[in-house]
Amino acid sequence: NAGVTQTPKFQVLKTGQSMTLQCAQDMNHEYMSWYRQDPGMGLRLIHYSVGAGITDQGEVPNGYNVSRSTTEDFPLRLLSAAPSQTSVYFCASSYAAGQRTGNTIYFGEGSWLTVV
Amino acid sequence: KQEVTQIPAALSVPEGENLVLNCSFTDSAIYNLQWFRQDPGKGLTSLLLIQSSQREQTSGRLNASLDKSSGRSTLYIAASQPGDSATYLCAVMVGGKLIFGQGTELSVKP
């Protein structure tokens, strides 16, 4: 049981490039989400998914795209990287969210992204 | 819009002290509240989860309380140790979204 796995751990991109941050969980969790963490801003929700085929926007979705074709995977795509997207990105998952309470959320180790 | 605030932003205490971290939120319509620990360069680890119908949760030296009516939660750490040094974050779950405070950076000196 690996938990929540994020790749890559570190990445440097040039402005305008695109890339995908991978997130996978092996706990059969329905709920998955992506956050970015910036100094002085805390963690902010980018996108989330309550199940395969269902995604929704969080607080800061612009410039990012997600899809959920399987229960296990929830990739985050940067369409055209900008320096403002330099951040640490965290993926998280739980059994469910909202309607069924009492579910611990598990986080990945993070992906450090620098856009130059 | 739900906002979560944590006070203080940083705290330094000598080993052995009991301490309290504070978290406040503006909208009481939450599903649950969680406290997390984050070590430098690492992800977040869930410490305690309090459901909206509960008043408190305990795990070892940690005790978290929840008062929805006043929009407050506290994390009590008993007999602090240097290994407790980390950033502690609280977060509320609202409609499928987890909203975080900015955290309290705790340093426990030997």
mmCIF file of N, CA and C in Angstrom, chain B residues 54-102:
data_model
loop_
_atom_site.group_PDB
_atom_site.id
_atom_site.type_symbol
_atom_site.label_atom_id
_atom_site.label_comp_id
_atom_site.label_asym_id
_atom_site.label_seq_id
_atom_site.Cartn_x
_atom_site.Cartn_y
_atom_site.Cartn_z
ATOM 1 N N GLN B 54 -19.192 16.434 16.555
ATOM 2 C CA GLN B 54 -18.358 16.146 17.708
ATOM 3 C C GLN B 54 -17.822 17.423 18.339
ATOM 4 N N ARG B 55 -17.361 17.285 19.585
ATOM 5 C CA ARG B 55 -16.818 18.439 20.312
ATOM 6 C C ARG B 55 -15.299 18.361 20.430
ATOM 7 N N GLU B 56 -14.766 17.115 20.469
ATOM 8 C CA GLU B 56 -13.328 16.997 20.599
ATOM 9 C C GLU B 56 -12.866 15.614 20.164
ATOM 10 N N GLN B 57 -11.547 15.525 19.914
ATOM 11 C CA GLN B 57 -10.887 14.266 19.591
ATOM 12 C C GLN B 57 -9.529 14.275 20.267
ATOM 13 N N THR B 58 -9.084 13.089 20.650
ATOM 14 C CA THR B 58 -7.808 12.960 21.354
ATOM 15 C C THR B 58 -6.982 11.863 20.716
ATOM 16 N N SER B 59 -5.679 12.117 20.640
ATOM 17 C CA SER B 59 -4.743 11.100 20.180
ATOM 18 C C SER B 59 -3.426 11.321 20.906
ATOM 19 N N GLY B 60 -3.138 10.448 21.843
ATOM 20 C CA GLY B 60 -1.899 10.581 22.614
ATOM 21 C C GLY B 60 -1.838 11.897 23.361
ATOM 22 N N ARG B 61 -0.786 12.673 23.076
ATOM 23 C CA ARG B 61 -0.619 13.974 23.758
ATOM 24 C C ARG B 61 -1.393 15.099 23.084
ATOM 25 N N LEU B 62 -2.130 14.782 22.051
ATOM 26 C CA LEU B 62 -2.873 15.795 21.303
ATOM 27 C C LEU B 62 -4.362 15.723 21.629
ATOM 28 N N ASN B 63 -4.943 16.927 21.783
ATOM 29 C CA ASN B 63 -6.391 17.022 21.971
ATOM 30 C C ASN B 63 -6.880 18.194 21.148
ATOM 31 N N ALA B 64 -7.886 17.943 20.315
ATOM 32 C CA ALA B 64 -8.458 19.010 19.505
ATOM 33 C C ALA B 64 -9.916 19.186 19.883
ATOM 34 N N SER B 65 -10.330 20.436 20.004
ATOM 35 C CA SER B 65 -11.723 20.744 20.312
ATOM 36 C C SER B 65 -12.342 21.518 19.161
ATOM 37 N N LEU B 66 -13.654 21.452 19.095
ATOM 38 C CA LEU B 66 -14.391 22.160 18.049
ATOM 39 C C LEU B 66 -15.620 22.822 18.647
ATOM 40 N N ASP B 67 -15.770 24.116 18.411
ATOM 41 C CA ASP B 67 -16.961 24.859 18.790
ATOM 42 C C ASP B 67 -17.500 25.509 17.523
ATOM 43 N N LYS B 68 -18.450 24.831 16.878
ATOM 44 C CA LYS B 68 -18.972 25.335 15.611
ATOM 45 C C LYS B 68 -19.681 26.669 15.768
ATOM 46 N N SER B 69 -20.391 26.840 16.883
ATOM 47 C CA SER B 69 -21.193 28.052 17.047
ATOM 48 C C SER B 69 -20.325 29.300 17.087
ATOM 49 N N SER B 70 -19.132 29.169 17.649
ATOM 50 C CA SER B 70 -18.229 30.323 17.709
ATOM 51 C C SER B 70 -17.193 30.292 16.590
ATOM 52 N N GLY B 71 -17.189 29.230 15.789
ATOM 53 C CA GLY B 71 -16.240 29.131 14.683
ATOM 54 C C GLY B 71 -14.806 28.976 15.146
ATOM 55 N N ARG B 72 -14.600 28.146 16.160
ATOM 56 C CA ARG B 72 -13.248 28.006 16.710
ATOM 57 C C ARG B 72 -12.882 26.556 16.958
ATOM 58 N N SER B 73 -11.582 26.289 16.796
ATOM 59 C CA SER B 73 -11.016 25.007 17.170
ATOM 60 C C SER B 73 -9.667 25.269 17.824
ATOM 61 N N THR B 74 -9.306 24.431 18.784
ATOM 62 C CA THR B 74 -7.997 24.521 19.401
ATOM 63 C C THR B 74 -7.322 23.162 19.349
ATOM 64 N N LEU B 75 -6.009 23.192 19.190
ATOM 65 C CA LEU B 75 -5.192 21.991 19.274
ATOM 66 C C LEU B 75 -4.304 22.136 20.500
ATOM 67 N N TYR B 76 -4.478 21.239 21.443
ATOM 68 C CA TYR B 76 -3.722 21.251 22.690
ATOM 69 C C TYR B 76 -2.641 20.180 22.589
ATOM 70 N N ILE B 77 -1.400 20.589 22.825
ATOM 71 C CA ILE B 77 -0.284 19.650 22.835
ATOM 72 C C ILE B 77 0.279 19.608 24.246
ATOM 73 N N ALA B 78 0.236 18.454 24.860
ATOM 74 C CA ALA B 78 0.727 18.303 26.230
ATOM 75 C C ALA B 78 2.199 17.896 26.222
ATOM 76 N N ALA B 79 2.920 18.419 27.206
ATOM 77 C CA ALA B 79 4.324 18.031 27.429
ATOM 78 C C ALA B 79 5.114 18.035 26.125
ATOM 79 N N SER B 80 5.230 19.197 25.511
ATOM 80 C CA SER B 80 5.833 19.307 24.183
ATOM 81 C C SER B 80 7.272 18.774 24.155
ATOM 82 N N GLN B 81 7.645 18.249 22.990
ATOM 83 C CA GLN B 81 8.969 17.665 22.772
ATOM 84 C C GLN B 81 9.592 18.278 21.523
ATOM 85 N N PRO B 82 10.922 18.273 21.416
ATOM 86 C CA PRO B 82 11.564 18.812 20.203
ATOM 87 C C PRO B 82 11.037 18.176 18.917
ATOM 88 N N GLY B 83 10.654 16.921 18.981
ATOM 89 C CA GLY B 83 10.107 16.238 17.813
ATOM 90 C C GLY B 83 8.754 16.763 17.378
ATOM 91 N N ASP B 84 8.132 17.586 18.206
ATOM 92 C CA ASP B 84 6.859 18.207 17.830
ATOM 93 C C ASP B 84 7.064 19.415 16.924
ATOM 94 N N SER B 85 8.293 19.845 16.765
ATOM 95 C CA SER B 85 8.589 21.012 15.928
ATOM 96 C C SER B 85 8.165 20.738 14.492
ATOM 97 N N ALA B 86 7.283 21.588 13.978
ATOM 98 C CA ALA B 86 6.703 21.423 12.646
ATOM 99 C C ALA B 86 5.726 22.564 12.436
ATOM 100 N N THR B 87 5.121 22.606 11.264
ATOM 101 C CA THR B 87 4.026 23.532 11.024
ATOM 102 C C THR B 87 2.714 22.775 11.168
ATOM 103 N N TYR B 88 1.793 23.360 11.916
ATOM 104 C CA TYR B 88 0.495 22.747 12.167
ATOM 105 C C TYR B 88 -0.574 23.541 11.426
ATOM 106 N N LEU B 89 -1.364 22.837 10.643
ATOM 107 C CA LEU B 89 -2.407 23.476 9.851
ATOM 108 C C LEU B 89 -3.764 22.911 10.226
ATOM 109 N N CYS B 90 -4.740 23.793 10.258
ATOM 110 C CA CYS B 90 -6.118 23.325 10.394
ATOM 111 C C CYS B 90 -6.839 23.560 9.076
ATOM 112 N N ALA B 91 -7.855 22.763 8.828
ATOM 113 C CA ALA B 91 -8.615 22.867 7.592
ATOM 114 C C ALA B 91 -10.047 22.438 7.843
ATOM 115 N N VAL B 92 -10.982 23.111 7.191
ATOM 116 C CA VAL B 92 -12.394 22.745 7.299
ATOM 117 C C VAL B 92 -12.872 22.208 5.956
ATOM 118 N N MET B 93 -13.719 21.191 6.019
ATOM 119 C CA MET B 93 -14.294 20.601 4.819
ATOM 120 C C MET B 93 -15.670 21.206 4.607
ATOM 121 N N VAL B 94 -15.857 21.850 3.462
ATOM 122 C CA VAL B 94 -17.124 22.487 3.120
ATOM 123 C C VAL B 94 -17.488 22.093 1.703
ATOM 124 N N GLY B 95 -18.570 21.347 1.546
ATOM 125 C CA GLY B 95 -19.061 21.002 0.222
ATOM 126 C C GLY B 95 -18.032 20.372 -0.688
ATOM 127 N N GLY B 96 -17.226 19.477 -0.165
ATOM 128 C CA GLY B 96 -16.229 18.804 -0.989
ATOM 129 C C GLY B 96 -14.907 19.543 -1.105
ATOM 130 N N LYS B 97 -14.817 20.713 -0.528
ATOM 131 C CA LYS B 97 -13.587 21.508 -0.604
ATOM 132 C C LYS B 97 -12.966 21.622 0.773
ATOM 133 N N LEU B 98 -11.664 21.388 0.844
ATOM 134 C CA LEU B 98 -10.929 21.520 2.092
ATOM 135 C C LEU B 98 -10.249 22.890 2.091
ATOM 136 N N ILE B 99 -10.633 23.751 3.032
ATOM 137 C CA ILE B 99 -10.111 25.112 3.111
ATOM 138 C C ILE B 99 -9.135 25.191 4.272
ATOM 139 N N PHE B 100 -7.904 25.612 3.981
ATOM 140 C CA PHE B 100 -6.827 25.617 4.966
ATOM 141 C C PHE B 100 -6.592 26.983 5.577
ATOM 142 N N GLY B 101 -6.142 26.974 6.827
ATOM 143 C CA GLY B 101 -5.515 28.133 7.411
ATOM 144 C C GLY B 101 -4.062 28.190 6.965
ATOM 145 N N GLN B 102 -3.364 29.252 7.346
ATOM 146 C CA GLN B 102 -1.978 29.426 6.888
ATOM 147 C C GLN B 102 -0.967 28.736 7.773
#
